Short mmCIF file of C-alpha atoms in Angstrom, two decimals:
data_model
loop_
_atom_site.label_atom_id
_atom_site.label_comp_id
_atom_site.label_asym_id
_atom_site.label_seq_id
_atom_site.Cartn_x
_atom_site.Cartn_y
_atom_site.Cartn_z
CA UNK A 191 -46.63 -17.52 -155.11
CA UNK A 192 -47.83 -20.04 -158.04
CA UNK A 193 -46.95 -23.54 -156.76
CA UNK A 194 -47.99 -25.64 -159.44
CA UNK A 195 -46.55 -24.36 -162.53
CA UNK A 196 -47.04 -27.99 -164.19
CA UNK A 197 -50.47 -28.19 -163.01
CA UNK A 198 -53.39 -25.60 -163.28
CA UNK A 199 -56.56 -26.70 -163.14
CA UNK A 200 -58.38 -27.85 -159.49
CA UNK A 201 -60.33 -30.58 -158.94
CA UNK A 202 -61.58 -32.00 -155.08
CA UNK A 203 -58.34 -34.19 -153.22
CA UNK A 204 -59.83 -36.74 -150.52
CA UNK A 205 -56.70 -36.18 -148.99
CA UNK A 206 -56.49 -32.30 -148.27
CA UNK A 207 -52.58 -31.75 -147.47
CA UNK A 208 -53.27 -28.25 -146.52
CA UNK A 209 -54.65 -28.08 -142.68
CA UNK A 210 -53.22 -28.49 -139.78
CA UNK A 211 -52.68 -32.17 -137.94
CA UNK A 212 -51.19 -33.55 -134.74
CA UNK A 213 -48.89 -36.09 -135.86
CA UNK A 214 -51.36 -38.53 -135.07
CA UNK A 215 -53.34 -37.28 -137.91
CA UNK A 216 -49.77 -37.17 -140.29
CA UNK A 217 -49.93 -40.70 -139.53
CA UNK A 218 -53.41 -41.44 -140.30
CA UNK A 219 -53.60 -39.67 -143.15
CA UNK A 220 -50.27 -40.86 -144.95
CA UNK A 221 -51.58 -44.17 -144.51
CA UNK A 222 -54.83 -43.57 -146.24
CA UNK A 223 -53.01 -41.45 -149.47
CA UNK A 224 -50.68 -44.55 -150.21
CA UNK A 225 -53.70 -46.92 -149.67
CA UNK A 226 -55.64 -44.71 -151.86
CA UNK A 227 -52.61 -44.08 -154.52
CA UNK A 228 -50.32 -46.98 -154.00
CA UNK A 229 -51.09 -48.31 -158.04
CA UNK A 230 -49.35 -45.24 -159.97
CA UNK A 231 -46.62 -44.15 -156.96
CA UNK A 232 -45.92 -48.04 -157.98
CA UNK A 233 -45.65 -47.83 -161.60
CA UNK A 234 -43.39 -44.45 -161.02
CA UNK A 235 -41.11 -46.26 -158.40
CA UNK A 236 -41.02 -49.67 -160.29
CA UNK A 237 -39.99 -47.61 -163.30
CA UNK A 238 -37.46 -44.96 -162.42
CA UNK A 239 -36.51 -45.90 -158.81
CA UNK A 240 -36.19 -49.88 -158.38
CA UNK A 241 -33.36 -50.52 -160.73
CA UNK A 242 -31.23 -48.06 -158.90
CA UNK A 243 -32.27 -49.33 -155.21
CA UNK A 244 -31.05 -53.34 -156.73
CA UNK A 245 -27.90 -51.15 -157.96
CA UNK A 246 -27.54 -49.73 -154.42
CA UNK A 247 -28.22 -53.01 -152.94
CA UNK A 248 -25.76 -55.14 -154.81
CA UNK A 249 -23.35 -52.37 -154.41
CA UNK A 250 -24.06 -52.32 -150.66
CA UNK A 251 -23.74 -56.06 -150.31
CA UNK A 252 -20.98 -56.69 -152.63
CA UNK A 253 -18.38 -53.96 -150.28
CA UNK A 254 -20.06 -55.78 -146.99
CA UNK A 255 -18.95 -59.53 -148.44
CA UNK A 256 -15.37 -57.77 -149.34
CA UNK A 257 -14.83 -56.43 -145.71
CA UNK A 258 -16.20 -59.68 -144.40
CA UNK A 259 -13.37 -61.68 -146.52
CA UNK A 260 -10.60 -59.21 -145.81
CA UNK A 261 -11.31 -58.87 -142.09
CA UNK A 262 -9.16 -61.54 -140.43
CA UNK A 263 -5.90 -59.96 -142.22
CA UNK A 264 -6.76 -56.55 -141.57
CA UNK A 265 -7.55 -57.13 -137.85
CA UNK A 266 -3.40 -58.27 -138.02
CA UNK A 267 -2.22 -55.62 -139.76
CA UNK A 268 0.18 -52.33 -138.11
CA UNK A 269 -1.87 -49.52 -138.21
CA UNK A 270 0.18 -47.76 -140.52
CA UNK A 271 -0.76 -50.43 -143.09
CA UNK A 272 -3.96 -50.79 -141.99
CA UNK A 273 -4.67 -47.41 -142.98
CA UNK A 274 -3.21 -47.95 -146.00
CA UNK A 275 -4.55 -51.06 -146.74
CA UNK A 276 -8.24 -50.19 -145.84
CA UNK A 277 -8.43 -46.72 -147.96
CA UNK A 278 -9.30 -47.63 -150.83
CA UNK A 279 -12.52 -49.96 -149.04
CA UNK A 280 -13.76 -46.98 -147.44
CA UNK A 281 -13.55 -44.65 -150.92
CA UNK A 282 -15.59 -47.35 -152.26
CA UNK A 283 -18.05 -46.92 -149.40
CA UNK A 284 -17.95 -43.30 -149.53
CA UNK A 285 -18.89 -43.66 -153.51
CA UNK A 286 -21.92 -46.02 -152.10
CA UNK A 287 -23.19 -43.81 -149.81
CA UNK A 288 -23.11 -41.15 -152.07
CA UNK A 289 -24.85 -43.36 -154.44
CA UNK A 290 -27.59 -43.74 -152.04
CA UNK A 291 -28.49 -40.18 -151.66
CA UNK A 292 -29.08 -39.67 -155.15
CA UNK A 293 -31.50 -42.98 -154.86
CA UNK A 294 -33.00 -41.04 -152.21
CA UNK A 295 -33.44 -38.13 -153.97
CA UNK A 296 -35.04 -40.04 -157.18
CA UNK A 297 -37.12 -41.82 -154.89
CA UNK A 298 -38.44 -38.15 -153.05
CA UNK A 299 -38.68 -36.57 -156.46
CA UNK A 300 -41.25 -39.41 -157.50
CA UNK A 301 -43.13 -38.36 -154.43
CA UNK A 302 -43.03 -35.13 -154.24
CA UNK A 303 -43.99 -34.54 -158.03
CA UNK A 304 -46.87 -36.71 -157.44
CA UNK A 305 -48.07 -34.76 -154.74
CA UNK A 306 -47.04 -32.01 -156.59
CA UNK A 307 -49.81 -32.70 -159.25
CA UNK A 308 -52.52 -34.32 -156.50
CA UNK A 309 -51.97 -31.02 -154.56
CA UNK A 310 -52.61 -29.02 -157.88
CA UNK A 311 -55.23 -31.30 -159.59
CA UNK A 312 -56.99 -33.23 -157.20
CA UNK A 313 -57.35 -37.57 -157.32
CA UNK A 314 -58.47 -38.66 -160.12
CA UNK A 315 -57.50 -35.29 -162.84
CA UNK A 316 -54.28 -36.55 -164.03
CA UNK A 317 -51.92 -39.63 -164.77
CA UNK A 318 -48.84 -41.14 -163.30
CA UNK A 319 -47.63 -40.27 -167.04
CA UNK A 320 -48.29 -36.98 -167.18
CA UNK A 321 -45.71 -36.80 -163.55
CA UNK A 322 -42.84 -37.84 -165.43
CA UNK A 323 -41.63 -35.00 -167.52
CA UNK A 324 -40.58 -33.10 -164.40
CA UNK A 325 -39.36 -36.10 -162.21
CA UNK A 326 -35.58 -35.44 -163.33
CA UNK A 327 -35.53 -31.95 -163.30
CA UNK A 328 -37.24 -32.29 -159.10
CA UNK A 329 -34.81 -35.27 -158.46
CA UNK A 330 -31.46 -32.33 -159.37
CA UNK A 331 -33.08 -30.40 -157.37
CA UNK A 332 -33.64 -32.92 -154.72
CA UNK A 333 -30.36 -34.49 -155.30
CA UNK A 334 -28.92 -31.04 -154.36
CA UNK A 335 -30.82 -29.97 -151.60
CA UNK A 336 -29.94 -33.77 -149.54
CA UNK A 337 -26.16 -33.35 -150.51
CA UNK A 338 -26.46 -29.75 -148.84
CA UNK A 339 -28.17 -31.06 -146.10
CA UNK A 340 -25.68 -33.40 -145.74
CA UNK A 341 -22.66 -31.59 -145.55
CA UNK A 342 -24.05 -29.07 -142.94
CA UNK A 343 -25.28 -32.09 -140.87
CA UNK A 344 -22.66 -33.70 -141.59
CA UNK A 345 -20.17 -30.53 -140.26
CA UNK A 346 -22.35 -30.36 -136.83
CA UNK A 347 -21.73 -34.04 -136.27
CA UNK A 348 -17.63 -33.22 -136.81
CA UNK A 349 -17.60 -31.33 -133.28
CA UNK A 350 -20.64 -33.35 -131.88
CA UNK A 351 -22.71 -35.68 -132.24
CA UNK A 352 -25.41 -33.56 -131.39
CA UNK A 353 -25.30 -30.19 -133.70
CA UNK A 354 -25.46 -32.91 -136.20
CA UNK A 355 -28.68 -34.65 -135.20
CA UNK A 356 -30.27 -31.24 -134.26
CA UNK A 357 -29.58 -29.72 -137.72
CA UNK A 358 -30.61 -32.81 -139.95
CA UNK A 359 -34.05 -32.08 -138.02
CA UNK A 360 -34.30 -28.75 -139.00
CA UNK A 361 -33.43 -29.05 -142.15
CA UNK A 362 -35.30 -32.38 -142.79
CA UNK A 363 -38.15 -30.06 -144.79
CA UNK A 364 -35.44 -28.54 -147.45
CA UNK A 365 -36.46 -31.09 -150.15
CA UNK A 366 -40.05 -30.80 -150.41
CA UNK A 367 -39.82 -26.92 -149.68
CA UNK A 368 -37.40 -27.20 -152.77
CA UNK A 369 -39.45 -28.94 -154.80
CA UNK A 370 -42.77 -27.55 -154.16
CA UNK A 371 -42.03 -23.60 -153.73
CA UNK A 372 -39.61 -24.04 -156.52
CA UNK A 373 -37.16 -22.25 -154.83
CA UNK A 374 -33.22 -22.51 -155.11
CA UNK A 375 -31.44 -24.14 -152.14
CA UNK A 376 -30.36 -21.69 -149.99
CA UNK A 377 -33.87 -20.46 -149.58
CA UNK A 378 -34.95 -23.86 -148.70
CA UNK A 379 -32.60 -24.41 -146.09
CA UNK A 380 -33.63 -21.11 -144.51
CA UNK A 381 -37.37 -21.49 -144.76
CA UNK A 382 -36.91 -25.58 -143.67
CA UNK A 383 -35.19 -24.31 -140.75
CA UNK A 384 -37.39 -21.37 -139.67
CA UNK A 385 -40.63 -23.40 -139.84
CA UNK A 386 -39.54 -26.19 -137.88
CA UNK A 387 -38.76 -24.11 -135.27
CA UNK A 388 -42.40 -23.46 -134.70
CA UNK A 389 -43.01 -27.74 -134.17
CA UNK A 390 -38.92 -28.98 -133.80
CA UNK A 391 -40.23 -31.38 -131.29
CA UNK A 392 -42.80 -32.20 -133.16
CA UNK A 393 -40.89 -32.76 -136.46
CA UNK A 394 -38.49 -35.07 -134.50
CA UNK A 395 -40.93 -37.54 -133.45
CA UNK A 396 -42.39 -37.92 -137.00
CA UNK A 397 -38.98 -38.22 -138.28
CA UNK A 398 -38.01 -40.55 -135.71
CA UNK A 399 -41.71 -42.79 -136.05
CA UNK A 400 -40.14 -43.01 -139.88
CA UNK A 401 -36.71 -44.48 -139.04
CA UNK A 402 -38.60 -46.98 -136.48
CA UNK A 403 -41.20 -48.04 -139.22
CA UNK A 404 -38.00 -49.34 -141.27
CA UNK A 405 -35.74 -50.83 -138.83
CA UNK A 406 -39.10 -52.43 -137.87
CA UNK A 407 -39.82 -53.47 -141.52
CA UNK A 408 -35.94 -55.07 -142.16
CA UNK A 409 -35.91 -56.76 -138.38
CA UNK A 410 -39.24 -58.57 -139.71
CA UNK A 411 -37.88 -59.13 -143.24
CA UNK A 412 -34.32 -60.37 -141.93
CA UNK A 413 -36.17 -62.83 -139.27
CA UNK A 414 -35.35 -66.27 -140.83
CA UNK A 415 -31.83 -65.14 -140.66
CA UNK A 416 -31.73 -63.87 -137.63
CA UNK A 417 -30.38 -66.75 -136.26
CA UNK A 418 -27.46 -67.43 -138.31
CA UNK A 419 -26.56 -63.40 -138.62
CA UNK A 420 -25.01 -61.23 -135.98
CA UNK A 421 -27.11 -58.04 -135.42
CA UNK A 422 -24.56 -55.64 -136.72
CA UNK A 423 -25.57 -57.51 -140.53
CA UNK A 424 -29.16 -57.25 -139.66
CA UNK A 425 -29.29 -53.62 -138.55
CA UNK A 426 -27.06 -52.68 -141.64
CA UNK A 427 -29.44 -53.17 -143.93
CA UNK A 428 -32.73 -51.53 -142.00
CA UNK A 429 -29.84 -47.77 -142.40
CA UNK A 430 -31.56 -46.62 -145.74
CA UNK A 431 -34.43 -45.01 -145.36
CA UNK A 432 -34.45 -41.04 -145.16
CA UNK A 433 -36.27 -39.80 -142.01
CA UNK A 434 -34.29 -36.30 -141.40
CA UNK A 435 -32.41 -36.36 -144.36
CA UNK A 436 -30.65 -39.33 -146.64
CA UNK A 437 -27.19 -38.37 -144.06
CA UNK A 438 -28.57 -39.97 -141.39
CA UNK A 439 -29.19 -42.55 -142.80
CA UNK A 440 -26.35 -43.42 -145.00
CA UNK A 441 -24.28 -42.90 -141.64
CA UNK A 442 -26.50 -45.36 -139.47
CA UNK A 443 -25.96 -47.76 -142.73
CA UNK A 444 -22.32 -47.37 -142.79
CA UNK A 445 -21.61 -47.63 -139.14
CA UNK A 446 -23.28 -51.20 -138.79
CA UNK A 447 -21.62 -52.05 -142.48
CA UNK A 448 -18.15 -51.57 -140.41
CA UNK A 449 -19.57 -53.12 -137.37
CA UNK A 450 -20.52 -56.37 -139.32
CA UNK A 451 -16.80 -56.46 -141.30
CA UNK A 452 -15.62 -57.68 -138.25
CA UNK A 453 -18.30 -60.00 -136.80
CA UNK A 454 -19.50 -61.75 -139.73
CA UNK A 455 -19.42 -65.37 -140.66
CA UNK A 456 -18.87 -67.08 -144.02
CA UNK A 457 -22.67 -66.54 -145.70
CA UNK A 458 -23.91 -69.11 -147.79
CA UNK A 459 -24.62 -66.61 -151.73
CA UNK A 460 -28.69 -66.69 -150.99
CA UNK A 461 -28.23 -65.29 -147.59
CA UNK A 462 -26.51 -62.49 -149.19
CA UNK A 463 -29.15 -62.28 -151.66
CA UNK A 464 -31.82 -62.13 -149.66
CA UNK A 465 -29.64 -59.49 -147.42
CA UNK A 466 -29.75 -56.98 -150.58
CA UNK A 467 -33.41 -58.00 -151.09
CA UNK A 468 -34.30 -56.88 -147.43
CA UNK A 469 -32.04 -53.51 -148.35
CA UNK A 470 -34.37 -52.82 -150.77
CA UNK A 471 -37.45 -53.57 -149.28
CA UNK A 472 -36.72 -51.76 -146.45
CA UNK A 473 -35.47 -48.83 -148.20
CA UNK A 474 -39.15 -48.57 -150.20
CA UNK A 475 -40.65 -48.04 -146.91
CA UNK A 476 -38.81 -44.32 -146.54
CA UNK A 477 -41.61 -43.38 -148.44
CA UNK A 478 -43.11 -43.43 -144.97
CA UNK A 479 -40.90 -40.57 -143.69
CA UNK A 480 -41.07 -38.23 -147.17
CA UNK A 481 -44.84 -38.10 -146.68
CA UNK A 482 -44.66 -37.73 -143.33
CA UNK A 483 -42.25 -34.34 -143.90
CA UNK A 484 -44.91 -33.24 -146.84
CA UNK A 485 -47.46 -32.93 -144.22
CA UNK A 486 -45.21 -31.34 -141.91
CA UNK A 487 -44.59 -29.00 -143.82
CA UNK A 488 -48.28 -27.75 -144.72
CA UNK A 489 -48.74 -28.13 -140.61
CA UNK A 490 -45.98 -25.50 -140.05
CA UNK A 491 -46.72 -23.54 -142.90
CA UNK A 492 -50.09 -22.84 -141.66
CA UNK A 493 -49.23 -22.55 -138.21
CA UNK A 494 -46.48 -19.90 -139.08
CA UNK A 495 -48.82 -17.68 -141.60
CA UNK A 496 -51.53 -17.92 -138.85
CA UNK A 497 -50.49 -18.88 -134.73
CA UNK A 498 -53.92 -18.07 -133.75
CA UNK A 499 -55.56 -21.04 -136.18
#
């Protein structure tokens, strides 16, 4: 199967994505590709990605100030009303979240195209320029892959929590499979969720390392106002990054958003500011858990074409 339709010609990668790793190694070696490529995956996400993370941010923060202003009445409110009332807050939020997977997806199809032509080329043969006439076409494709993932994940966590949590883990792989095989959806899914069968455990605990690496980033970034914030606002805005799949983490988001409706005093405008700024800083640092599920994904492949290696 031709991977690299874009990109034909091979040159020698520092960073060689295709060999096995303990996730140790995933670790290691993501570090060392974004210390090694951090100038154009910079110009790429300054460019296509940023403006829509401040969009999602303002949007984000903007529906958290409106719930914090209308909670006293709605706390004394029948339900009936409340219901009512309160619909047309959560549509909003439902739009937002929404919203935030298609960030997601922009933001992986930056990523993944990159790697797409580092993969192909090698550091060093081609520009961050030459990665953008296929970013929009990988970021449909991504867009649509995360919004199926979604809804299946979304349809285990209906019953139980659990299905939901176990099939946003298998699937976690669909978008880079997508992206890189160039294969529809469907197949995706199904290959996704055959390989990590052969690591699930393993593809947990790098998925899980990336949604600890951004709360870890937003509790540092929200410090100074730790003191004046309750830490349903705090842990609200740490919810964005993608580990096993831009569901999980819209849900973690929306969940404290609620939380924090309730519990959360009058905010002077810069702490709200700087509340959207720490959204989007700590949603940059998913970038963590995409590369983490590239590598994954070479690990598994490998191990599945050949147990014995």
């Amino acid at each position: 199967m031709n991977h690299s339709p874009h990109f034909t010609e091979k040159t020698t990668a520092p960073v060689d994505f295709k060999r096995r790793r303990e996730p140790a190694e995933i670790y290691r070696d993501a570090f060392r590709f974004l210390r090694s490529e951090w100038r154009p995956l910079s110009r790429l996400t300054l460019i296509y990605v940023l403006p829509f993370f401040l969009l999602y941010a303002a949007a984000q923060i903007f529906i958290q100030m409106k719930l914090t202003g209308s909670a006293a009445v709605l706390q004394d409110m029948e339900p009936e009303k409340l219901v009512k009332e309160a619909w047309p807050i959560y549509k909003n939020l439902l739009i937002i979240l929404i919203f935030n997977i298609f960030v997601q997806s922009l933001f992986m199809s930056v990523l993944f195209s990159y790697l797409h032509g580092y993969i192909a080329l090698g550091k060093g043969a081609f520009t961050w320029r030459q990665v953008t006439p296929i970013l929009f076409s990988n970021a449909l494709v991504a867009l649509s892959a995360s919004l199926a993932v979604a809804l299946i994940s979304f349809s285990g966590a209906i019953f139980f929590i659990l299905p939901g949590l176990i099939l946003a883990n298998s699937l976690s792989l669909t978008v880079f499979i997508a992206i890189y095989e160039r294969t529809g959806v469907y197949p995706a899914l199904l290959r996704s969720f055959f390989l990590t069968r052969n690591g699930w455990w393993a593809t947990l605990v790098i998925n899980l390392t990336a949604i600890l690496i951004i709360w870890g980033v937003n509790i540092l970034v929200t410090l100074p106002l730790s003191g004046s914030l309750p830490a349903a606002v705090t842990s609200g805005s740490a919810g964005t990054g993608e580990a096993a799949g831009a569901l999980a983490a819209t849900g973690a988001a929306t969940g404290a958003l609620n939380t924090a409706a309730s519990t959360t005093p009058e905010l002077a405008l810069w702490q709200w500011i700087y509340l959207g700024a720490s959204l989007v800083i700590s949603s940059l640092f998913s970038v963590f858990g995409y590369l983490f599920q590239a590598f994954q994904y070479f690990n598994l492949s490998i191990k599945s074409s050949n147990p014995e290696s």
